[in-house]
Tab-separated table of C-alpha atoms and ligand atoms in Angstrom:
chain	number	residue	atom	x	y	z
A	1	MET	CA	87.495	128.886	128.682
A	2	ARG	CA	89.531	125.925	127.807
A	3	ASN	CA	89.902	125.202	124.193
A	4	ILE	CA	89.340	121.509	123.913
A	5	SER	CA	87.955	119.808	120.907
A	6	ARG	CA	86.678	116.405	121.504
A	7	VAL	CA	85.838	113.299	119.615
A	8	VAL	CA	84.190	110.488	121.427
A	9	VAL	CA	83.879	107.065	119.991
A	10	LEU	CA	82.082	104.526	122.044
A	11	SER	CA	82.501	100.907	121.412
A	12	LEU	CA	81.164	97.963	123.217
A	13	SER	CA	82.441	94.467	123.299
A	14	ILE	CA	80.778	91.584	124.965
A	15	ILE	CA	82.578	88.367	125.600
A	16	VAL	CA	80.926	85.356	127.140
A	17	LEU	CA	82.894	82.198	127.732
A	18	LEU	CA	81.199	78.968	128.719
A	19	SER	CA	83.144	76.070	130.099
A	20	SER	CA	82.289	72.599	128.881
A	21	THR	CA	81.852	70.980	132.298
A	22	THR	CA	78.355	69.910	133.120
A	23	HIS	CA	77.968	70.758	136.779
A	24	SER	CA	79.893	73.997	137.049
A	25	ILE	CA	79.693	76.927	134.721
A	26	TYR	CA	82.449	79.515	134.548
A	27	LEU	CA	80.721	82.506	133.156
A	28	LYS	CA	83.194	85.222	132.390
A	29	PRO	CA	81.564	88.506	133.287
A	30	GLU	CA	80.388	90.472	130.310
A	31	SER	CA	83.058	92.942	129.594
A	32	HIS	CA	81.666	96.236	128.383
A	33	ILE	CA	84.737	98.045	127.227
A	34	LYS	CA	84.158	101.694	126.450
A	35	SER	CA	86.558	103.788	124.507
A	36	ALA	CA	87.016	107.502	123.907
A	37	THR	CA	89.504	109.579	121.966
A	38	PHE	CA	90.259	113.101	123.173
A	39	VAL	CA	92.379	115.986	121.933
A	40	SER	CA	94.258	118.140	124.471
A	41	GLU	CA	94.796	121.891	124.461
A	42	ASN	CA	97.268	122.908	121.817
A	43	PHE	CA	100.693	124.497	122.122
A	44	GLU	CA	102.860	126.259	119.609
A	45	VAL	CA	106.448	125.555	118.558
A	46	GLY	CA	108.776	126.901	115.904
A	47	PRO	CA	111.765	125.060	114.404
A	48	GLY	CA	114.245	124.097	117.144
A	49	GLN	CA	111.987	125.170	119.972
A	50	ILE	CA	111.219	123.240	123.141
A	51	ALA	CA	107.797	123.077	124.756
A	52	VAL	CA	107.433	121.950	128.367
A	53	LYS	CA	103.798	122.298	129.399
A	54	ASN	CA	101.227	121.287	131.954
A	55	PHE	CA	97.638	120.813	130.805
A	56	TRP	CA	95.389	120.815	133.858
A	57	ASP	CA	92.037	119.132	134.286
A	58	ILE	CA	92.161	117.121	131.080
A	59	GLU	CA	89.184	115.161	129.764
A	60	PHE	CA	88.987	111.790	131.447
A	61	PRO	CA	86.323	109.063	131.821
A	62	LYS	CA	83.853	109.990	134.552
A	63	GLY	CA	82.674	107.922	137.483
A	64	HIS	CA	84.030	104.797	139.132
A	65	VAL	CA	85.969	103.091	136.357
A	66	GLY	CA	88.656	100.549	135.576
A	67	VAL	CA	91.074	101.840	132.943
A	68	LYS	CA	92.271	99.193	130.480
A	69	SER	CA	94.589	101.267	128.264
A	70	PHE	CA	95.843	104.817	127.727
A	71	ASP	CA	97.560	105.706	124.442
A	72	VAL	CA	98.893	109.088	123.389
A	73	GLU	CA	100.395	110.629	120.282
A	74	LEU	CA	101.284	114.060	118.963
A	75	ILE	CA	99.187	115.554	116.151
A	76	ASP	CA	99.178	118.757	114.134
A	77	GLU	CA	96.280	121.164	113.614
A	78	ASP	CA	94.777	118.973	110.903
A	79	GLY	CA	94.877	115.913	113.131
A	80	ASN	CA	97.821	114.305	111.302
A	81	SER	CA	100.337	112.286	113.314
A	82	VAL	CA	103.586	114.220	113.719
A	83	PRO	CA	106.733	112.158	113.076
A	84	LEU	CA	109.521	112.150	115.686
A	85	TYR	CA	112.100	113.733	113.350
A	86	GLU	CA	109.887	116.819	113.092
A	87	THR	CA	108.888	117.042	116.730
A	88	TYR	CA	110.558	114.664	119.143
A	89	PHE	CA	108.004	113.702	121.792
A	90	HIS	CA	110.318	113.442	124.778
A	91	HIS	CA	107.594	112.502	127.230
A	92	TRP	CA	103.991	112.799	128.282
A	93	PHE	CA	102.950	112.004	131.836
A	94	ALA	CA	99.344	111.596	133.005
A	95	ILE	CA	99.296	112.678	136.668
A	96	LYS	CA	96.434	112.326	139.126
A	97	TYR	CA	95.502	114.973	141.686
A	98	PHE	CA	92.728	115.861	144.077
A	99	GLU	CA	91.312	119.364	143.852
A	100	ASN	CA	89.565	121.189	146.688
A	101	ILE	CA	86.064	121.832	145.275
A	102	THR	CA	85.677	125.101	147.224
A	103	LEU	CA	88.767	126.465	145.500
A	104	SER	CA	87.926	125.167	142.025
A	105	ARG	CA	86.455	128.478	140.890
A	106	ASN	CA	89.574	130.348	141.977
A	107	ILE	CA	91.745	127.833	140.234
A	108	GLU	CA	89.778	128.169	137.021
A	109	GLN	CA	89.449	131.966	137.111
A	110	TYR	CA	92.835	133.016	138.418
A	111	HIS	CA	94.905	129.970	137.456
A	112	ASP	CA	96.057	129.933	141.039
A	113	LEU	CA	97.329	126.387	141.225
A	114	ARG	CA	99.357	126.607	144.393
A	115	ASN	CA	96.480	126.005	146.766
A	116	GLY	CA	93.881	123.319	146.903
A	117	ILE	CA	95.712	120.655	144.924
A	118	VAL	CA	97.074	117.416	146.306
A	119	PHE	CA	99.063	115.259	143.917
A	120	GLN	CA	98.446	111.525	144.008
A	121	ARG	CA	101.476	109.548	142.958
A	122	ASN	CA	101.585	105.966	141.649
A	123	SER	CA	102.614	103.089	143.942
A	124	GLY	CA	106.279	103.325	142.926
A	125	ALA	CA	108.852	104.179	145.540
A	126	CYS	CA	110.820	107.092	144.053
A	127	GLN	CA	111.157	109.932	146.557
A	128	GLY	CA	108.723	112.846	146.661
A	129	TYR	CA	107.240	113.649	143.306
A	130	MET	CA	109.845	111.939	141.157
A	131	LEU	CA	108.136	109.896	138.432
A	132	PRO	CA	104.631	110.336	139.874
A	133	HIS	CA	102.605	109.480	136.780
A	134	TYR	CA	100.079	106.698	136.210
A	135	TRP	CA	100.717	106.547	132.464
A	136	GLY	CA	103.483	108.082	130.415
A	137	LEU	CA	105.932	107.308	127.631
A	138	GLY	CA	107.813	109.247	124.980
A	139	GLY	CA	108.983	108.611	121.439
A	140	GLU	CA	108.119	104.935	121.828
A	141	SER	CA	104.436	105.662	122.581
A	142	ARG	CA	102.972	104.627	119.248
A	143	GLY	CA	104.570	101.199	119.340
A	144	THR	CA	104.174	100.270	123.011
A	145	SER	CA	100.949	98.598	124.098
A	146	SER	CA	99.290	99.811	127.288
A	147	ASN	CA	96.531	97.169	127.213
A	148	LEU	CA	95.763	95.389	130.455
A	149	PRO	CA	94.305	91.884	130.127
A	150	ASP	CA	90.858	91.017	131.523
A	151	PRO	CA	89.760	91.099	134.255
A	152	PHE	CA	92.544	93.465	135.411
A	153	ALA	CA	92.284	97.249	135.361
A	154	VAL	CA	93.443	100.400	137.139
A	155	GLU	CA	90.651	101.409	139.495
A	156	LEU	CA	89.904	105.147	139.499
A	157	GLY	CA	87.176	107.498	140.667
A	158	ASN	CA	86.193	105.286	143.598
A	159	PRO	CA	84.076	107.708	145.686
A	160	THR	CA	85.104	106.013	148.939
A	161	LYS	CA	88.755	106.788	148.180
A	162	ILE	CA	88.334	110.467	147.332
A	163	PRO	CA	88.325	112.641	150.464
A	164	ASN	CA	85.221	114.743	151.125
A	165	GLY	CA	85.393	118.151	149.518
A	166	PHE	CA	87.801	117.020	146.809
A	167	LYS	CA	87.477	115.972	143.196
A	168	GLU	CA	89.767	113.571	141.346
A	169	LYS	CA	91.364	115.201	138.287
A	170	TRP	CA	94.196	114.606	135.810
A	171	LEU	CA	96.895	116.660	134.199
A	172	PHE	CA	99.380	116.127	131.410
A	173	ASN	CA	102.988	117.132	131.833
A	174	ILE	CA	104.710	117.053	128.453
A	175	MET	CA	107.987	117.863	126.749
A	176	ALA	CA	108.256	118.146	122.987
A	177	ILE	CA	111.336	119.241	121.057
A	178	ASP	CA	110.825	120.586	117.565
A	179	THR	CA	113.846	119.410	115.577
A	180	ARG	CA	112.900	120.716	112.126
A	181	GLY	CA	116.022	122.266	110.652
A	182	ALA	CA	118.150	121.276	113.652
A	183	TYR	CA	121.930	121.465	113.277
A	184	ASP	CA	122.174	118.265	115.366
A	185	ARG	CA	118.819	116.517	115.542
A	186	LYS	CA	120.022	113.738	117.830
A	187	GLY	CA	121.716	116.217	120.174
A	188	CYS	CA	118.564	118.351	120.422
A	189	SER	CA	116.467	115.243	121.167
A	190	GLU	CA	118.928	114.317	123.944
A	191	CYS	CA	118.775	117.823	125.443
A	192	ARG	CA	122.495	118.486	124.862
A	193	CYS	CA	123.162	121.733	126.770
A	194	ASN	CA	125.690	123.242	124.337
A	195	LEU	CA	123.070	123.246	121.572
A	196	PHE	CA	120.588	125.456	123.416
A	197	ASN	CA	120.481	129.210	123.970
A	198	LEU	CA	120.889	128.874	127.725
A	199	PRO	CA	121.275	132.066	129.763
A	200	ASN	CA	124.915	132.960	130.546
A	201	ASN	CA	124.500	132.296	134.235
A	202	PHE	CA	122.743	128.963	133.649
A	203	TYR	CA	125.193	126.865	135.663
A	204	ASN	CA	125.277	129.464	138.440
A	205	VAL	CA	121.553	129.542	139.018
A	206	THR	CA	120.356	126.036	138.153
A	207	ASN	CA	119.912	123.236	140.636
A	208	GLY	CA	119.970	119.580	139.648
A	209	ILE	CA	117.201	117.060	140.221
A	210	ASP	CA	118.804	116.428	143.635
A	211	GLY	CA	118.353	120.123	144.529
A	212	LYS	CA	122.112	120.791	144.551
A	213	PRO	CA	123.781	123.322	142.214
A	214	LEU	CA	124.372	121.902	138.775
A	215	SER	CA	127.909	120.783	138.017
A	216	LEU	CA	129.713	122.136	134.959
A	217	ASN	CA	130.041	118.476	133.967
A	218	TYR	CA	126.312	118.364	133.311
A	219	LYS	CA	126.318	118.037	129.528
A	220	GLY	CA	122.680	117.340	128.868
A	221	GLY	CA	119.312	116.168	130.122
A	222	LEU	CA	116.008	117.484	131.427
A	223	LEU	CA	117.516	120.626	132.974
A	224	CYS	CA	118.792	121.893	129.641
A	225	CYS	CA	115.438	121.255	127.992
A	226	GLN	CA	113.381	124.126	129.374
A	227	ASP	CA	110.224	125.608	127.961
A	228	ASN	CA	110.820	128.005	125.057
A	229	LEU	CA	114.560	127.397	124.740
A	230	GLN	CA	115.873	127.168	121.229
A	231	CYS	CA	118.065	124.412	119.791
A	232	LYS	CA	120.711	125.371	117.244
A	233	LEU	CA	119.423	125.359	113.648
A	234	ARG	CA	121.205	124.836	110.345
A	235	LYS	CA	122.284	128.143	108.821
A	236	GLY	CA	119.483	129.821	106.953
A	237	PHE	CA	116.801	127.320	107.908
A	238	ASP	CA	113.353	128.803	108.107
A	239	GLY	CA	110.105	127.021	108.797
A	240	PRO	CA	106.596	127.849	109.979
A	241	ARG	CA	105.549	127.821	113.609
A	242	ARG	CA	102.825	125.324	114.241
A	243	LYS	CA	100.234	124.228	116.709
A	244	LEU	CA	100.392	120.720	118.120
A	245	SER	CA	98.163	118.752	120.478
A	246	LEU	CA	98.041	115.395	122.166
A	247	ARG	CA	95.497	112.931	120.877
A	248	TYR	CA	94.789	110.328	123.518
A	249	LYS	CA	92.636	107.256	123.574
A	250	ILE	CA	91.423	105.709	126.808
A	251	ARG	CA	89.620	102.367	127.088
A	252	TRP	CA	87.786	101.524	130.292
A	253	VAL	CA	85.040	99.567	131.983
A	254	ASP	CA	82.589	100.689	134.625
A	255	TRP	CA	83.880	99.254	137.867
A	256	ASP	CA	82.116	96.197	139.276
A	257	GLU	CA	82.965	93.179	141.403
A	258	HIS	CA	84.353	91.285	138.402
A	259	GLN	CA	87.234	93.705	137.911
A	260	VAL	CA	90.534	93.033	139.658
A	261	PRO	CA	92.527	96.140	140.628
A	262	LEU	CA	96.182	96.596	139.696
A	263	LYS	CA	98.846	98.682	141.332
A	264	PHE	CA	101.282	100.566	139.115
A	265	TYR	CA	104.968	100.876	139.990
A	266	ILE	CA	107.798	102.688	138.237
A	267	LEU	CA	111.278	101.344	139.001
A	268	ASP	CA	114.157	103.640	138.019
A	269	ALA	CA	117.553	102.241	137.005
A	270	THR	CA	119.212	105.236	138.714
A	271	ASP	CA	117.558	104.651	142.120
A	272	ARG	CA	120.322	104.460	144.744
A	273	VAL	CA	118.482	102.717	147.546
A	274	LYS	CA	119.761	103.369	151.065
A	275	SER	CA	118.511	102.708	154.544
A	276	ASN	CA	118.762	104.870	157.637
A	277	GLY	CA	118.282	101.842	159.848
A	278	SER	CA	114.513	101.835	159.990
A	279	THR	CA	113.358	103.244	156.664
A	280	THR	CA	114.311	102.546	153.059
A	281	ILE	CA	115.314	105.763	151.337
A	282	HIS	CA	115.036	106.065	147.577
A	283	ASP	CA	117.100	108.403	145.436
A	284	CYS	CA	115.813	108.305	141.863
A	285	LYS	CA	117.735	110.547	139.492
A	286	VAL	CA	115.309	109.829	136.628
A	287	GLU	CA	117.998	110.134	133.914
A	288	TYR	CA	121.713	109.536	133.444
A	289	THR	CA	124.622	110.152	131.121
A	290	ILE	CA	126.282	107.309	129.249
A	291	PRO	CA	130.000	107.807	128.696
A	292	ARG	CA	131.566	106.257	125.651
A	293	ILE	CA	134.096	103.625	126.645
A	294	HIS	CA	136.695	103.198	123.917
A	295	ASP	CA	137.844	99.734	122.881
A	296	SER	CA	134.697	98.063	124.100
A	297	ASP	CA	131.736	96.511	122.340
A	298	SER	CA	129.757	95.767	125.483
A	299	PRO	CA	126.638	97.769	126.136
A	300	ASN	CA	126.509	100.222	129.013
A	301	VAL	CA	124.599	98.708	131.953
A	302	GLN	CA	122.864	100.839	134.566
A	303	LYS	CA	121.668	98.740	137.458
A	304	ALA	CA	119.491	99.248	140.528
A	305	SER	CA	118.264	96.900	143.258
A	306	ILE	CA	114.936	97.960	144.648
A	307	PRO	CA	113.034	96.327	147.517
A	308	MET	CA	109.298	95.951	146.935
A	309	GLU	CA	107.509	96.629	150.181
A	310	ASN	CA	104.355	95.006	148.815
A	311	GLY	CA	104.533	92.269	146.227
A	312	GLY	CA	101.868	90.775	144.017
A	313	TYR	CA	101.313	88.867	140.798
A	314	LEU	CA	103.028	90.363	137.788
A	315	ILE	CA	100.411	91.088	135.106
A	316	TYR	CA	102.172	93.536	132.778
A	317	ALA	CA	105.701	94.900	132.396
A	318	THR	CA	107.350	97.252	129.942
A	319	THR	CA	109.907	100.058	129.949
A	320	HIS	CA	110.311	103.704	129.081
A	321	MET	CA	113.667	104.062	127.306
A	322	HIS	CA	115.314	106.306	124.731
A	323	THR	CA	116.872	105.699	121.334
A	324	GLY	CA	120.077	103.680	121.731
A	325	VAL	CA	118.551	101.141	124.108
A	326	VAL	CA	119.675	97.529	123.667
A	327	ASN	CA	117.159	96.031	126.086
A	328	ALA	CA	116.178	96.131	129.765
A	329	THR	CA	115.648	93.263	132.165
A	330	LEU	CA	113.951	92.936	135.532
A	331	TYR	CA	115.153	90.105	137.784
A	332	GLY	CA	113.722	88.608	140.956
A	333	GLN	CA	115.765	88.259	144.108
A	334	LYS	CA	118.573	85.754	144.366
A	335	ILE	CA	118.278	83.754	147.572
A	336	PHE	CA	120.579	80.845	148.292
A	337	LEU	CA	119.618	79.518	151.699
A	338	SER	CA	116.061	80.371	152.418
A	339	ASN	CA	112.650	78.925	152.018
A	340	SER	CA	110.896	82.210	152.388
A	341	PHE	CA	111.350	83.087	148.722
A	342	SER	CA	111.176	80.701	145.833
A	343	SER	CA	113.297	83.160	143.977
A	344	ASP	CA	116.605	82.486	142.253
A	345	GLY	CA	117.269	85.720	140.430
A	346	ARG	CA	114.801	84.625	137.760
A	347	VAL	CA	114.071	86.884	134.822
A	348	LEU	CA	110.704	88.546	135.357
A	349	CYS	CA	110.725	90.407	132.050
A	350	THR	CA	113.061	91.528	129.293
A	351	SER	CA	111.740	94.414	127.253
A	352	THR	CA	113.276	94.818	123.795
A	353	PRO	CA	113.250	97.779	121.418
A	354	LYS	CA	111.749	98.275	118.023
A	355	TYR	CA	113.551	100.779	115.802
A	356	GLY	CA	111.902	102.574	112.917
A	357	MET	CA	112.828	101.800	109.303
A	358	GLY	CA	110.843	104.326	107.286
A	359	LYS	CA	109.492	107.845	107.165
A	360	GLU	CA	105.953	107.659	108.461
A	361	ALA	CA	104.940	108.474	112.038
A	362	GLY	CA	105.369	105.366	114.196
A	363	ASN	CA	108.175	104.008	112.012
A	364	GLU	CA	110.738	106.841	111.919
A	365	LYS	CA	114.107	105.576	110.743
A	366	GLY	CA	116.733	105.344	113.490
A	367	TYR	CA	114.331	106.251	116.292
A	368	LEU	CA	113.132	104.018	119.074
A	369	VAL	CA	109.463	103.508	118.135
A	370	GLY	CA	108.318	100.840	120.579
A	371	MET	CA	109.277	98.672	123.551
A	372	SER	CA	107.959	95.132	123.915
A	373	VAL	CA	105.572	94.288	126.739
A	374	CYS	CA	105.657	91.170	128.944
A	375	TYR	CA	102.305	89.577	129.749
A	376	PRO	CA	103.074	86.636	132.036
A	377	LYS	CA	100.210	84.174	132.498
A	378	PRO	CA	98.355	85.677	135.485
A	379	GLY	CA	99.419	83.819	138.616
A	380	SER	CA	102.635	82.450	137.103
A	381	ILE	CA	104.991	85.134	138.488
A	382	LYS	CA	104.619	86.171	142.089
A	383	ILE	CA	106.741	88.896	143.663
A	384	GLU	CA	106.964	88.435	147.433
A	385	ASP	CA	106.492	91.210	149.984
A	386	GLY	CA	109.967	92.582	150.633
A	387	GLU	CA	111.544	90.928	147.608
A	388	ILE	CA	114.428	92.886	146.111
A	389	LEU	CA	114.077	93.329	142.355
A	390	THR	CA	117.068	94.139	140.183
A	391	LEU	CA	116.714	96.164	137.062
A	392	GLU	CA	119.301	96.429	134.302
A	393	SER	CA	119.016	99.087	131.643
A	394	ARG	CA	121.313	98.443	128.669
A	395	TYR	CA	122.290	101.024	126.071
A	396	GLU	CA	124.768	100.981	123.207
A	397	ASN	CA	128.266	102.067	124.169
A	398	GLN	CA	127.971	105.642	122.853
A	399	PHE	CA	128.018	109.041	124.510
A	400	ARG	CA	124.439	109.890	125.360
A	401	THR	CA	122.784	112.392	127.683
A	402	GLY	CA	119.415	112.198	129.370
A	403	ALA	CA	119.208	108.402	129.033
A	404	MET	CA	116.344	106.782	130.906
A	405	GLY	CA	115.717	103.285	132.204
A	406	HIS	CA	112.283	103.034	133.778
A	407	PHE	CA	110.528	99.721	134.317
A	408	TYR	CA	106.734	99.969	134.422
A	409	ILE	CA	105.050	97.088	136.224
A	410	TYR	CA	101.464	96.332	137.204
A	411	LEU	CA	100.905	94.002	140.140
A	412	ALA	CA	97.682	92.316	141.280
A	413	GLU	CA	97.520	91.686	145.015
A	414	GLN	CA	94.805	89.114	144.418
A	415	LEU	CA	93.838	86.908	141.489
A	416	PRO	CA	90.310	86.611	140.093
A	417	ASN	CA	88.154	84.038	141.801
A	418	LYS	CA	87.167	81.551	139.120
A	419	ASP	CA	84.551	79.749	141.183
A	420	ILE	CA	81.822	82.273	140.746
A	421	LYS	CA	79.127	79.603	141.105
A	422	ASP	CA	79.297	75.917	141.972
B	1	NAG	C1	89.189	123.834	150.826
B	1	NAG	O1	89.716	125.133	150.901
B	1	NAG	C2	89.004	125.975	151.803
B	1	NAG	C3	89.574	127.387	151.663
B	1	NAG	O2	90.964	127.387	151.859
B	1	NAG	C4	89.159	125.424	153.213
B	1	NAG	O3	88.453	126.240	154.122
B	1	NAG	C5	88.611	124.002	153.234
B	1	NAG	O4	88.838	123.427	154.503
B	1	NAG	C6	89.253	123.157	152.173
B	1	NAG	N1	88.542	121.878	152.104
B	1	NAG	C7	89.107	120.724	152.406
B	1	NAG	C8	88.229	119.527	152.305
B	1	NAG	O5	90.285	120.628	152.763
B	2	NAG	C1	129.266	131.929	137.685
B	2	NAG	O1	130.063	131.506	138.782
B	2	NAG	C2	131.456	131.530	138.513
B	2	NAG	C3	132.212	130.857	139.644
B	2	NAG	O2	131.410	130.631	140.755
B	2	NAG	C4	131.881	132.966	138.296
B	2	NAG	O3	133.277	133.011	138.034
B	2	NAG	C5	131.110	133.525	137.116
B	2	NAG	O4	131.424	134.894	136.940
B	2	NAG	C6	129.616	133.372	137.305
B	2	NAG	N1	128.964	133.719	136.044
B	2	NAG	C7	127.837	134.422	135.980
B	2	NAG	C8	127.346	134.742	134.596
B	2	NAG	O5	127.252	134.822	136.952
B	3	NAG	C1	114.651	107.340	158.997
B	3	NAG	O1	113.841	108.106	158.114
B	3	NAG	C2	112.468	108.139	158.478
B	3	NAG	C3	111.707	108.846	157.379
B	3	NAG	O2	112.312	110.029	157.013
B	3	NAG	C4	112.332	108.811	159.836
B	3	NAG	O3	110.965	108.829	160.219
B	3	NAG	C5	113.149	108.023	160.864
B	3	NAG	O4	113.102	108.681	162.095
B	3	NAG	C6	114.585	107.896	160.407
B	3	NAG	N1	115.290	107.003	161.313
B	3	NAG	C7	116.528	107.243	161.744
B	3	NAG	C8	117.132	106.215	162.640
B	3	NAG	O5	117.148	108.256	161.428
B	4	NAG	C1	119.787	91.864	126.123
B	4	NAG	O1	121.022	92.444	125.772
B	4	NAG	C2	122.152	91.712	126.245
B	4	NAG	C3	123.386	92.536	125.946
B	4	NAG	O2	123.545	92.767	124.579
B	4	NAG	C4	122.176	90.346	125.561
B	4	NAG	O3	123.268	89.592	126.065
B	4	NAG	C5	120.884	89.636	125.886
B	4	NAG	O4	120.831	88.399	125.180
B	4	NAG	C6	119.686	90.491	125.491
B	4	NAG	N1	118.480	89.809	125.962
B	4	NAG	C7	117.423	89.619	125.186
B	4	NAG	C8	116.321	88.807	125.752
B	4	NAG	O5	117.357	90.071	124.062
């Protein structure tokens, strides 16, 4: 049996807008936004310990819905928010999959997850299962809005899109690093290899994200942050083990003809886009190391140019970054002699950081606690099919491992039709 406690809060909001014209009425559809707060399975960590976990078949709104927001934070056994300097919440990813109904009993009884599951990635173009999630952030979760403006939403649970014999389900993939008593809190949060009790043959037996053997130059990042490893503690530090969980709040509407679907893309600043002549090949490395350049004040810039096979209207944009970020910008394509694109390398969005100033969860001093979100007026920014977007991820000029620069964008392929009735 899964051990899931659950709190459900339902709220309803009804908004009706009437235009002042006499012969045509624009009646905004009633928007019945529902909302629920769930608590995931728990996991246990001691001081300095890493937890990398998958929680399968998490609680999720049922039926054909349009999700408006998805917010997650880490809590302790009493339901209190856990601050980042105690447990650094490296990431949480909400990942969609289809499960073969015939095999569901096996999966539940024997935890045999190898068969009967088909992962469903987002619309982003990273290769394979790199960055597959629909929602996901890290330390900046509490201060980064995931709200989608009306009438836009992420359409899920559409029975015509789920193959016969399968059920749509969700899992969390998470990484949390307990840094209580850490000898080097920042280093542990950045997954610095020399701080962890890695096995002696670590570099001999570990492959990188690209599948090739790890180089001895690999100083830190996801591969050194493995489940149960231990980060170096201050001498004599002792602290209790504790149980943590994810508390997540989802807001949604029941799907109807008034909702406009959005597609979700993740663009990675490390994506080295190539072509083999006929097909664009993506090579997302997910994270990177920032060297410190002496005698320079300029930020480090990691840049990628990524063609968008399908464009759309930009409705929402933000970024997933780590502490040390200066800002990140997404640009449209620069075209000099063409009338096919109206684009001139325009700025589509700059996302800027918020750093904490205090002690309480959500405002931890020195930590990245939020990234700003761009909400262009719907219809005002159009990305063309085939347009090449350029993303620049800027960090302070300081040695840093496991840095990330991920742009999250939602595109609408159509806009709402305002002339509901004449
Ligand atoms: C589900 O798994 C069973 C057993 O392996 C298989 O016979 C069946 O075809 C699968 N169903 C679908 C819809 O793929
Ligand atoms: C790892 O590989 C190196 C060189 O390939 C070798 O010298 C070393 O003994 C190996 N270490 C372990 C612990 O296997
Ligand atoms: C390019 O890659 C695609 C996808 O892997 C493949 O189908 C296609 O045959 C390749 N084309 C060439 C010219 O190698
Ligand atoms: C982003 O950072 C760069 C480099 O420091 C700076 O020049 C630029 O003005 C910043 N942009 C915004 C919108 O803050």
